[in-house]
Structure formats: C-alpha cells, structure tokens
Amino acid sequence: DSPSGWQRDTAHRMLVRRGDRSALPPLRTLMRTTHPGLALARVHALGVLEALDGLTPKIIAHALGDAHPGVRRHALRVGESMIASSSQVAQAALSLISDDDPHVQLQLAYSLGAWSDPRAGEALGQLALRHHGDRFITAAVLSSCLPAFDDVISTICKAPPEVARHASLSQLVPVSIATSAEHPTSLRKMIDLIGAPGSDGTFDNWQLDAFENLLNALSNRGSWIQKLHDKSLAELKPRIKKLENIFEFARKIANDSDQPHHRRARVARILGRGFKKDARDVETVTALINPQTPPGDQIQLVKSLNRLSDDRIPELLLANFTSHTPRVRVAVLDTCMSREPWTKTLLDQLRKQPAM
C-alpha cells in the first residue's frame, strides 16, 4: 500500500524472485479489501498471486467485481484460463458485458477467446454490436471469435437491422470466408442477409460494403466468387448464385449518369469480379477515374482494379494520367508497377510520351 511506485514494484519483484509462498495469506487478505486507495495494491497482489500460483476461482471472481476498473481488467487478464473451468469465474466475467469502462470491455473481448462455450460467442456478439465503431475492441472480438464463431454470428444476426448489426456483419465477413469449411452455417446466414434486396430490388450501402469485403477476402486467398460457389456445400450454391443480383445492381448504378459520382464510384469497386467476366466492367471503372469523382473514391477504384487480371488495365489507367491529381497518379503508378507485364506497359508509355 506504499504510495511509492518504486517500492511497490521492488516488493513485487522480490516476492516473485524468492517464490515466497508465505506471502500468500496476507495477499489473499489484501484482495478482500475494498478501500479505493488500495486499488493499486490489489493489482500488484493479483500479479504476485499469479506468479506464485496462488490464484483461486474465488479470488478471481471477487476481483472481477471490484469497484476499480483497473482491478477488474487485471483480474480478467490473469484469470482468463479459469473462465472455462470455473462457473463462478465464468459468471463473473459475463457480468462485465455491460461494464462502463472501455479498457475492461477490451480485455473481456480478448479473454473470452479462451472459452469455446456458446455463452462466450453470445457475449462477443454483444460486444461487437455495442462497440462496432471502436476499432480496438472490434479487433479484439475478431481475434477471439473463432472458438465460438457460429454463436457470435447468430447473436449478431438476431439483432435488429440497425447500423450496429450491419457494421458488425461487414467486419466479420473475412473471418467467415476464412472459416467457411468449418462454419458453413455462419456463411449461409451472412450471404442470406447480404444478398437480400429491398422491396424495390435495390441493395443498401452496408450490403455493398459487406459484399466488397467478401470479394476482397476471397481475393486475398487467391480465390473468387465462382470458385467459392463451386467449392461450397449444395445448400449454399443457390444462395451464392443469387449474389449475381448485386453485380447487376452495381452495373446499373455505375453506368447511370444521373447518379452522384460518389455513389457510382462506390458500387463500381465490385465490378469485374462477378461470375462471368464482362470486359465492359473494367471500362466502366476506369471511366469513373476522372476529375468529377472525388479523389478518395478515385484511389479506391484504382486499388480495386489491382485485384483484376485484365491486361488492358494499365493502358486504360494511363490514358488520362495527366488529368489526375498527384495522389491519384501515385495510386495509378503503384498499380501499374504491381505486376511485371503491367510495368512493361508503363515503360512503353513513358518511351512514347516522356512528358507524361
């Protein structure tokens, strides 16, 4: 309980170095205190008890209910191995779902990864929904979701169709693709939601974003939508085939000059990656890389072209090179130099037009 950090750290270090188990009773007594001024001492006590193998489920469960968030967070970290084996610890950990401290929520998302129980998946799904805008907690959920992935997805899919559900599903699409063989049910639920058009036959922005994430996840694994269809279970094939409707919708919007340039560019990023290769898709995308389209959207379009295999892409990108902003030019050059044949096309263009 010393106010000196050096003294506390030194005492902590000496107890651990000596392996002094005679310190266990007073440390356990310290863990039963509730005085707010001793919160740091309780954190140190948890660390020493962990090092001396003196932690018990009762101590961890009590610490998870501590008034100080630092103690609760530390108790989650040192006690996560007990969550699966102790119902007392598991219940205390699950009670922190509604904890107001973001650091406790972050540690909870990490610690639940040590537990494959359906309740862990449900809790992670709730954390994903509650913190869909927090990239740190979202990353923690993604790192922990595999042991109970089906339950995570099920929890999110049961949520009301609001921004939180849509954002959470979109973020989990790459994991669903990576684990499609082990979790086909989760992939089916995702595809059903992503591929369901509205009553007017249109798709929401979140569906387009989630579908783009799905295509990117496939591309990162050296695959594409047709290959996913061919390798999937029989019950998934017709559902995946219905995703062709999103490509048709995107083509319609991207080629509609009455639509805002930003919207046209947003949907165009998925073109060229459908079940059937349509040469016009590449032309549609490159035509939108122009001064009327916001520079940020232009860069995203250039990056989307880098995922395609059409050898016309470098020529089409370089045709209006001088009209681009510096940032867009950099993106175009990066894309042209990403593959040897495209680099040769770039060099040929430079020889023909040195001032390009």
Short mmCIF file of C-alpha atoms in Angstrom, two decimals:
data_model
loop_
_atom_site.label_atom_id
_atom_site.label_comp_id
_atom_site.label_asym_id
_atom_site.label_seq_id
_atom_site.Cartn_x
_atom_site.Cartn_y
_atom_site.Cartn_z
CA ASP A 1 0.00 0.00 0.00
CA SER A 2 3.04 2.27 -0.35
CA PRO A 3 2.48 5.50 -2.33
CA SER A 4 5.89 4.94 -3.91
CA GLY A 5 5.73 3.12 -7.24
CA TRP A 6 9.37 2.09 -6.88
CA GLN A 7 8.71 0.46 -3.51
CA ARG A 8 5.64 -1.38 -4.79
CA ASP A 9 7.49 -2.66 -7.87
CA THR A 10 10.51 -3.70 -5.79
CA ALA A 11 8.37 -5.57 -3.26
CA HIS A 12 6.51 -7.25 -6.13
CA ARG A 13 9.77 -8.28 -7.80
CA MET A 14 11.37 -9.63 -4.60
CA LEU A 15 8.35 -11.74 -3.65
CA VAL A 16 8.25 -13.29 -7.11
CA ARG A 17 12.02 -13.81 -7.30
CA ARG A 18 12.12 -15.57 -3.93
CA GLY A 19 9.00 -17.60 -4.61
CA ASP A 20 7.90 -16.70 -1.10
CA ARG A 21 4.63 -18.61 -0.62
CA SER A 22 4.38 -17.41 2.98
CA ALA A 23 3.14 -14.18 1.40
CA LEU A 24 0.03 -15.88 0.00
CA PRO A 25 -2.26 -15.49 3.09
CA PRO A 26 -1.68 -11.72 3.51
CA LEU A 27 -2.00 -11.19 -0.26
CA ARG A 28 -5.33 -13.04 -0.28
CA THR A 29 -6.47 -10.94 2.65
CA LEU A 30 -5.49 -7.82 0.73
CA MET A 31 -7.66 -8.96 -2.19
CA ARG A 32 -10.70 -8.94 0.10
CA THR A 33 -10.30 -5.23 0.87
CA THR A 34 -12.49 -2.68 -0.87
CA HIS A 35 -10.74 0.56 0.04
CA PRO A 36 -10.37 2.65 -3.16
CA GLY A 37 -6.93 3.81 -2.03
CA LEU A 38 -5.65 0.23 -2.16
CA ALA A 39 -6.65 -0.47 -5.76
CA LEU A 40 -3.02 -0.39 -6.99
CA ALA A 41 -2.02 -2.71 -4.16
CA ARG A 42 -4.73 -5.18 -5.22
CA VAL A 43 -3.44 -5.08 -8.82
CA HIS A 44 0.06 -5.91 -7.55
CA ALA A 45 -1.37 -8.63 -5.33
CA LEU A 46 -3.04 -10.28 -8.34
CA GLY A 47 0.25 -10.23 -10.21
CA VAL A 48 2.19 -11.80 -7.35
CA LEU A 49 -0.52 -14.40 -6.71
CA GLU A 50 -0.41 -15.35 -10.39
CA ALA A 51 3.38 -15.70 -10.32
CA LEU A 52 3.27 -17.81 -7.14
CA ASP A 53 0.42 -19.99 -8.44
CA GLY A 54 -1.76 -18.74 -5.64
CA LEU A 55 -4.86 -17.66 -7.53
CA THR A 56 -8.19 -19.38 -6.90
CA PRO A 57 -11.54 -19.05 -8.69
CA LYS A 58 -12.94 -17.35 -5.58
CA ILE A 59 -10.23 -14.67 -5.64
CA ILE A 60 -10.69 -14.02 -9.36
CA ALA A 61 -14.48 -13.87 -9.12
CA HIS A 62 -14.22 -11.40 -6.23
CA ALA A 63 -11.69 -9.26 -8.12
CA LEU A 64 -13.93 -9.18 -11.21
CA GLY A 65 -16.49 -7.40 -9.07
CA ASP A 66 -14.00 -4.87 -7.69
CA ALA A 67 -15.08 -1.23 -7.69
CA HIS A 68 -11.92 -0.14 -9.51
CA PRO A 69 -11.83 -0.86 -13.29
CA GLY A 70 -8.07 -1.44 -13.21
CA VAL A 71 -8.51 -4.34 -10.81
CA ARG A 72 -11.35 -5.81 -12.88
CA ARG A 73 -9.28 -5.58 -16.06
CA HIS A 74 -6.24 -7.17 -14.45
CA ALA A 75 -8.39 -9.93 -12.93
CA LEU A 76 -9.69 -10.77 -16.40
CA ARG A 77 -6.17 -11.00 -17.75
CA VAL A 78 -4.71 -13.22 -15.03
CA GLY A 79 -7.86 -15.30 -14.61
CA GLU A 80 -8.88 -15.96 -18.20
CA SER A 81 -7.63 -19.55 -18.03
CA MET A 82 -10.21 -20.22 -15.29
CA ILE A 83 -13.22 -19.00 -17.27
CA ALA A 84 -13.69 -22.36 -18.99
CA SER A 85 -13.15 -24.44 -15.84
CA SER A 86 -14.96 -22.41 -13.19
CA SER A 87 -18.63 -21.48 -13.43
CA GLN A 88 -18.04 -18.90 -10.71
CA VAL A 89 -15.38 -17.11 -12.76
CA ALA A 90 -17.38 -17.51 -15.99
CA GLN A 91 -20.46 -15.89 -14.47
CA ALA A 92 -18.43 -13.04 -13.01
CA ALA A 93 -16.73 -12.45 -16.37
CA LEU A 94 -20.03 -12.45 -18.28
CA SER A 95 -21.42 -9.87 -15.87
CA LEU A 96 -18.86 -7.41 -17.27
CA ILE A 97 -20.63 -7.29 -20.64
CA SER A 98 -22.31 -4.10 -19.50
CA ASP A 99 -19.23 -2.66 -17.79
CA ASP A 100 -18.86 1.07 -18.45
CA ASP A 101 -15.07 1.06 -18.66
CA PRO A 102 -13.77 0.61 -22.23
CA HIS A 103 -10.50 -0.96 -21.04
CA VAL A 104 -12.44 -3.63 -19.16
CA GLN A 105 -14.55 -4.26 -22.28
CA LEU A 106 -11.39 -4.55 -24.38
CA GLN A 107 -9.82 -7.08 -22.02
CA LEU A 108 -13.09 -9.00 -21.82
CA ALA A 109 -13.12 -9.32 -25.61
CA TYR A 110 -9.57 -10.71 -25.50
CA SER A 111 -10.19 -13.06 -22.55
CA LEU A 112 -13.38 -14.61 -23.95
CA GLY A 113 -11.25 -16.11 -26.71
CA ALA A 114 -10.03 -18.67 -24.18
CA TRP A 115 -13.56 -20.09 -23.88
CA SER A 116 -15.42 -22.07 -26.56
CA ASP A 117 -18.76 -22.06 -24.74
CA PRO A 118 -21.80 -20.68 -26.65
CA ARG A 119 -22.12 -18.05 -23.92
CA ALA A 120 -18.70 -16.70 -24.93
CA GLY A 121 -19.89 -16.39 -28.54
CA GLU A 122 -23.05 -14.61 -27.44
CA ALA A 123 -21.02 -12.21 -25.28
CA LEU A 124 -18.58 -11.49 -28.11
CA GLY A 125 -21.51 -10.84 -30.44
CA GLN A 126 -22.91 -8.34 -27.94
CA LEU A 127 -19.51 -6.65 -27.66
CA ALA A 128 -19.25 -6.45 -31.45
CA LEU A 129 -22.68 -4.80 -31.64
CA ARG A 130 -22.06 -2.42 -28.78
CA HIS A 131 -18.62 -1.31 -29.98
CA HIS A 132 -18.90 -1.62 -33.77
CA GLY A 133 -17.31 1.82 -34.14
CA ASP A 134 -14.34 1.08 -31.86
CA ARG A 135 -11.53 -0.40 -33.95
CA PHE A 136 -9.62 -1.69 -30.91
CA ILE A 137 -12.49 -3.64 -29.35
CA THR A 138 -13.55 -4.81 -32.82
CA ALA A 139 -10.03 -6.17 -33.39
CA ALA A 140 -10.18 -7.91 -30.01
CA VAL A 141 -13.50 -9.53 -30.90
CA LEU A 142 -12.10 -10.68 -34.26
CA SER A 143 -9.08 -12.20 -32.52
CA SER A 144 -11.30 -14.15 -30.10
CA CYS A 145 -14.30 -15.20 -32.15
CA LEU A 146 -13.12 -18.45 -33.75
CA PRO A 147 -13.81 -20.89 -30.85
CA ALA A 148 -17.49 -19.87 -30.78
CA PHE A 149 -17.86 -18.25 -34.20
CA ASP A 150 -21.30 -19.66 -35.03
CA ASP A 151 -22.69 -18.24 -31.79
CA VAL A 152 -21.10 -14.83 -32.48
CA ILE A 153 -22.77 -14.65 -35.90
CA SER A 154 -26.07 -15.97 -34.58
CA THR A 155 -26.16 -13.28 -31.89
CA ILE A 156 -25.43 -10.50 -34.39
CA CYS A 157 -27.98 -11.79 -36.92
CA LYS A 158 -30.70 -11.81 -34.25
CA ALA A 159 -30.11 -8.13 -33.50
CA PRO A 160 -32.45 -5.50 -35.00
CA PRO A 161 -31.47 -4.44 -38.55
CA GLU A 162 -29.68 -1.31 -37.47
CA VAL A 163 -26.27 0.26 -38.11
CA ALA A 164 -24.61 -1.82 -35.37
CA ARG A 165 -25.67 -5.16 -36.86
CA HIS A 166 -24.76 -4.16 -40.37
CA ALA A 167 -21.32 -2.84 -39.40
CA SER A 168 -20.55 -5.89 -37.26
CA LEU A 169 -21.50 -8.33 -40.02
CA SER A 170 -19.42 -6.43 -42.56
CA GLN A 171 -16.38 -6.58 -40.25
CA LEU A 172 -16.78 -10.34 -39.71
CA VAL A 173 -17.12 -11.27 -43.40
CA PRO A 174 -13.37 -12.01 -43.89
CA VAL A 175 -13.40 -14.37 -40.89
CA SER A 176 -16.47 -16.12 -42.28
CA ILE A 177 -14.72 -16.67 -45.62
CA ALA A 178 -11.56 -17.95 -43.92
CA THR A 179 -13.57 -20.45 -41.82
CA SER A 180 -16.27 -21.35 -44.37
CA ALA A 181 -15.37 -25.05 -44.29
CA GLU A 182 -15.67 -25.24 -40.50
CA HIS A 183 -18.62 -22.85 -40.16
CA PRO A 184 -20.86 -23.17 -43.26
CA THR A 185 -23.96 -22.18 -41.26
CA SER A 186 -22.47 -18.80 -40.38
CA LEU A 187 -21.50 -18.17 -44.00
CA ARG A 188 -25.04 -19.07 -45.07
CA LYS A 189 -26.57 -16.57 -42.62
CA MET A 190 -24.23 -13.84 -43.83
CA ILE A 191 -24.88 -14.49 -47.51
CA ASP A 192 -28.64 -14.54 -46.92
CA LEU A 193 -28.51 -11.09 -45.32
CA ILE A 194 -26.03 -9.59 -47.79
CA GLY A 195 -27.86 -10.90 -50.84
CA ALA A 196 -31.41 -9.97 -49.78
CA PRO A 197 -32.60 -6.97 -51.85
CA GLY A 198 -35.11 -4.47 -50.59
CA SER A 199 -38.73 -4.47 -51.74
CA ASP A 200 -37.71 -2.21 -54.64
CA GLY A 201 -34.93 -4.55 -55.74
CA THR A 202 -32.11 -2.31 -54.51
CA PHE A 203 -29.31 -3.01 -52.04
CA ASP A 204 -28.30 -0.88 -49.06
CA ASN A 205 -24.84 0.62 -48.72
CA TRP A 206 -23.98 -1.77 -45.89
CA GLN A 207 -24.75 -4.73 -48.17
CA LEU A 208 -22.48 -3.34 -50.87
CA ASP A 209 -19.70 -2.74 -48.32
CA ALA A 210 -20.10 -6.23 -46.84
CA PHE A 211 -20.11 -7.77 -50.32
CA GLU A 212 -16.95 -5.87 -51.24
CA ASN A 213 -15.32 -7.19 -48.05
CA LEU A 214 -16.36 -10.70 -49.08
CA LEU A 215 -14.83 -10.28 -52.53
CA ASN A 216 -11.65 -8.81 -51.05
CA ALA A 217 -11.38 -11.69 -48.59
CA LEU A 218 -11.67 -14.16 -51.46
CA SER A 219 -9.10 -12.23 -53.49
CA ASN A 220 -6.66 -12.21 -50.58
CA ARG A 221 -6.92 -16.01 -50.51
CA GLY A 222 -6.34 -16.31 -54.26
CA SER A 223 -10.00 -17.11 -54.90
CA TRP A 224 -13.10 -15.50 -56.40
CA ILE A 225 -16.88 -15.78 -56.24
CA GLN A 226 -17.24 -18.58 -58.82
CA LYS A 227 -14.63 -20.68 -57.03
CA LEU A 228 -16.45 -20.15 -53.71
CA HIS A 229 -19.65 -21.34 -55.40
CA ASP A 230 -18.03 -24.44 -56.87
CA LYS A 231 -16.40 -25.49 -53.58
CA SER A 232 -19.38 -24.83 -51.32
CA LEU A 233 -21.95 -27.28 -49.98
CA ALA A 234 -25.03 -27.94 -52.11
CA GLU A 235 -27.29 -25.83 -49.88
CA LEU A 236 -25.02 -22.80 -50.30
CA LYS A 237 -24.68 -22.88 -54.10
CA PRO A 238 -28.07 -21.30 -54.97
CA ARG A 239 -27.60 -18.67 -52.26
CA ILE A 240 -24.18 -17.69 -53.59
CA LYS A 241 -25.52 -17.62 -57.14
CA LYS A 242 -28.13 -15.04 -56.08
CA LEU A 243 -25.27 -12.65 -55.31
CA GLU A 244 -25.10 -12.08 -59.06
CA ASN A 245 -28.03 -9.70 -58.47
CA ILE A 246 -25.66 -7.37 -56.59
CA PHE A 247 -23.32 -7.21 -59.60
CA GLU A 248 -26.24 -6.35 -61.90
CA PHE A 249 -27.40 -3.66 -59.48
CA ALA A 250 -23.86 -2.23 -59.30
CA ARG A 251 -23.55 -2.12 -63.09
CA LYS A 252 -26.85 -0.29 -63.37
CA ILE A 253 -25.87 2.38 -60.83
CA ALA A 254 -22.27 2.76 -62.09
CA ASN A 255 -23.47 3.41 -65.66
CA ASP A 256 -26.26 5.78 -64.66
CA SER A 257 -25.04 9.32 -65.37
CA ASP A 258 -27.89 10.74 -63.28
CA GLN A 259 -26.46 9.17 -60.13
CA PRO A 260 -23.98 11.14 -57.98
CA HIS A 261 -20.35 10.37 -58.86
CA HIS A 262 -19.63 9.28 -55.30
CA ARG A 263 -22.37 6.63 -55.40
CA ARG A 264 -21.34 5.44 -58.85
CA ALA A 265 -17.75 5.04 -57.68
CA ARG A 266 -18.81 3.24 -54.51
CA VAL A 267 -20.69 0.49 -56.34
CA ALA A 268 -18.16 0.26 -59.17
CA ARG A 269 -15.48 -1.10 -56.84
CA ILE A 270 -17.02 -4.58 -57.02
CA LEU A 271 -17.24 -4.71 -60.81
CA GLY A 272 -15.05 -7.09 -62.76
CA ARG A 273 -15.22 -9.77 -60.09
CA GLY A 274 -18.50 -11.45 -60.96
CA PHE A 275 -19.35 -14.99 -62.02
CA LYS A 276 -18.85 -14.03 -65.65
CA LYS A 277 -16.06 -11.77 -66.81
CA ASP A 278 -17.52 -8.76 -68.59
CA ALA A 279 -14.91 -6.63 -70.38
CA ARG A 280 -17.18 -3.62 -70.07
CA ASP A 281 -16.78 -3.66 -66.27
CA VAL A 282 -13.15 -2.55 -66.48
CA GLU A 283 -14.09 0.21 -68.90
CA THR A 284 -16.84 1.38 -66.55
CA VAL A 285 -14.47 1.56 -63.59
CA THR A 286 -11.68 3.38 -65.43
CA ALA A 287 -14.17 5.86 -66.91
CA LEU A 288 -15.11 6.90 -63.37
CA ILE A 289 -11.49 7.76 -62.54
CA ASN A 290 -11.94 11.35 -63.61
CA PRO A 291 -11.92 14.84 -62.02
CA GLN A 292 -15.70 14.71 -61.37
CA THR A 293 -15.22 11.81 -58.95
CA PRO A 294 -13.79 12.71 -55.51
CA PRO A 295 -10.04 11.89 -55.32
CA GLY A 296 -10.50 9.46 -52.45
CA ASP A 297 -13.04 7.49 -54.46
CA GLN A 298 -10.75 7.53 -57.48
CA ILE A 299 -7.95 5.99 -55.45
CA GLN A 300 -10.26 3.24 -54.19
CA LEU A 301 -11.29 2.50 -57.78
CA VAL A 302 -7.64 2.23 -58.84
CA LYS A 303 -6.98 -0.18 -55.96
CA SER A 304 -10.00 -2.27 -56.96
CA LEU A 305 -8.58 -2.62 -60.48
CA ASN A 306 -5.38 -4.01 -58.99
CA ARG A 307 -7.39 -7.10 -57.96
CA LEU A 308 -8.36 -7.86 -61.57
CA SER A 309 -6.41 -9.68 -64.28
CA ASP A 310 -7.37 -7.70 -67.39
CA ASP A 311 -4.20 -6.73 -69.31
CA ARG A 312 -5.92 -3.60 -70.65
CA ILE A 313 -5.95 -2.02 -67.21
CA PRO A 314 -2.56 -0.21 -67.33
CA GLU A 315 -3.31 1.32 -70.75
CA LEU A 316 -6.75 2.47 -69.61
CA LEU A 317 -5.33 3.94 -66.40
CA LEU A 318 -2.54 5.78 -68.18
CA ALA A 319 -4.76 7.21 -70.94
CA ASN A 320 -5.75 10.24 -68.82
CA PHE A 321 -2.77 10.24 -66.49
CA THR A 322 -2.03 13.98 -66.81
CA SER A 323 -5.56 14.92 -65.72
CA HIS A 324 -5.23 13.16 -62.37
CA THR A 325 -4.27 14.74 -59.06
CA PRO A 326 -0.86 13.81 -57.58
CA ARG A 327 -2.41 11.32 -55.12
CA VAL A 328 -4.33 9.56 -57.86
CA ARG A 329 -1.22 9.46 -60.06
CA VAL A 330 0.70 7.74 -57.28
CA ALA A 331 -2.07 5.13 -56.97
CA VAL A 332 -2.04 4.57 -60.75
CA LEU A 333 1.76 4.14 -60.80
CA ASP A 334 1.63 1.75 -57.83
CA THR A 335 -0.93 -0.37 -59.66
CA CYS A 336 0.99 -0.34 -62.93
CA MET A 337 4.17 -1.44 -61.13
CA SER A 338 2.47 -4.22 -59.17
CA ARG A 339 2.94 -6.80 -61.95
CA GLU A 340 5.75 -7.29 -64.43
CA PRO A 341 3.62 -7.19 -67.63
CA TRP A 342 1.90 -4.02 -66.41
CA THR A 343 5.26 -2.44 -65.60
CA LYS A 344 6.38 -3.09 -69.17
CA THR A 345 3.25 -1.34 -70.43
CA LEU A 346 4.07 1.63 -68.18
CA LEU A 347 7.64 1.82 -69.51
CA ASP A 348 6.38 1.62 -73.11
CA GLN A 349 4.04 4.52 -72.45
CA LEU A 350 6.87 6.54 -70.92
CA ARG A 351 9.01 5.96 -74.01
CA LYS A 352 6.19 7.15 -76.24
CA GLN A 353 5.29 10.12 -74.02
CA PRO A 354 8.33 11.20 -71.93
CA ALA A 355 6.42 14.21 -70.60
CA MET A 356 3.59 12.07 -69.23
#
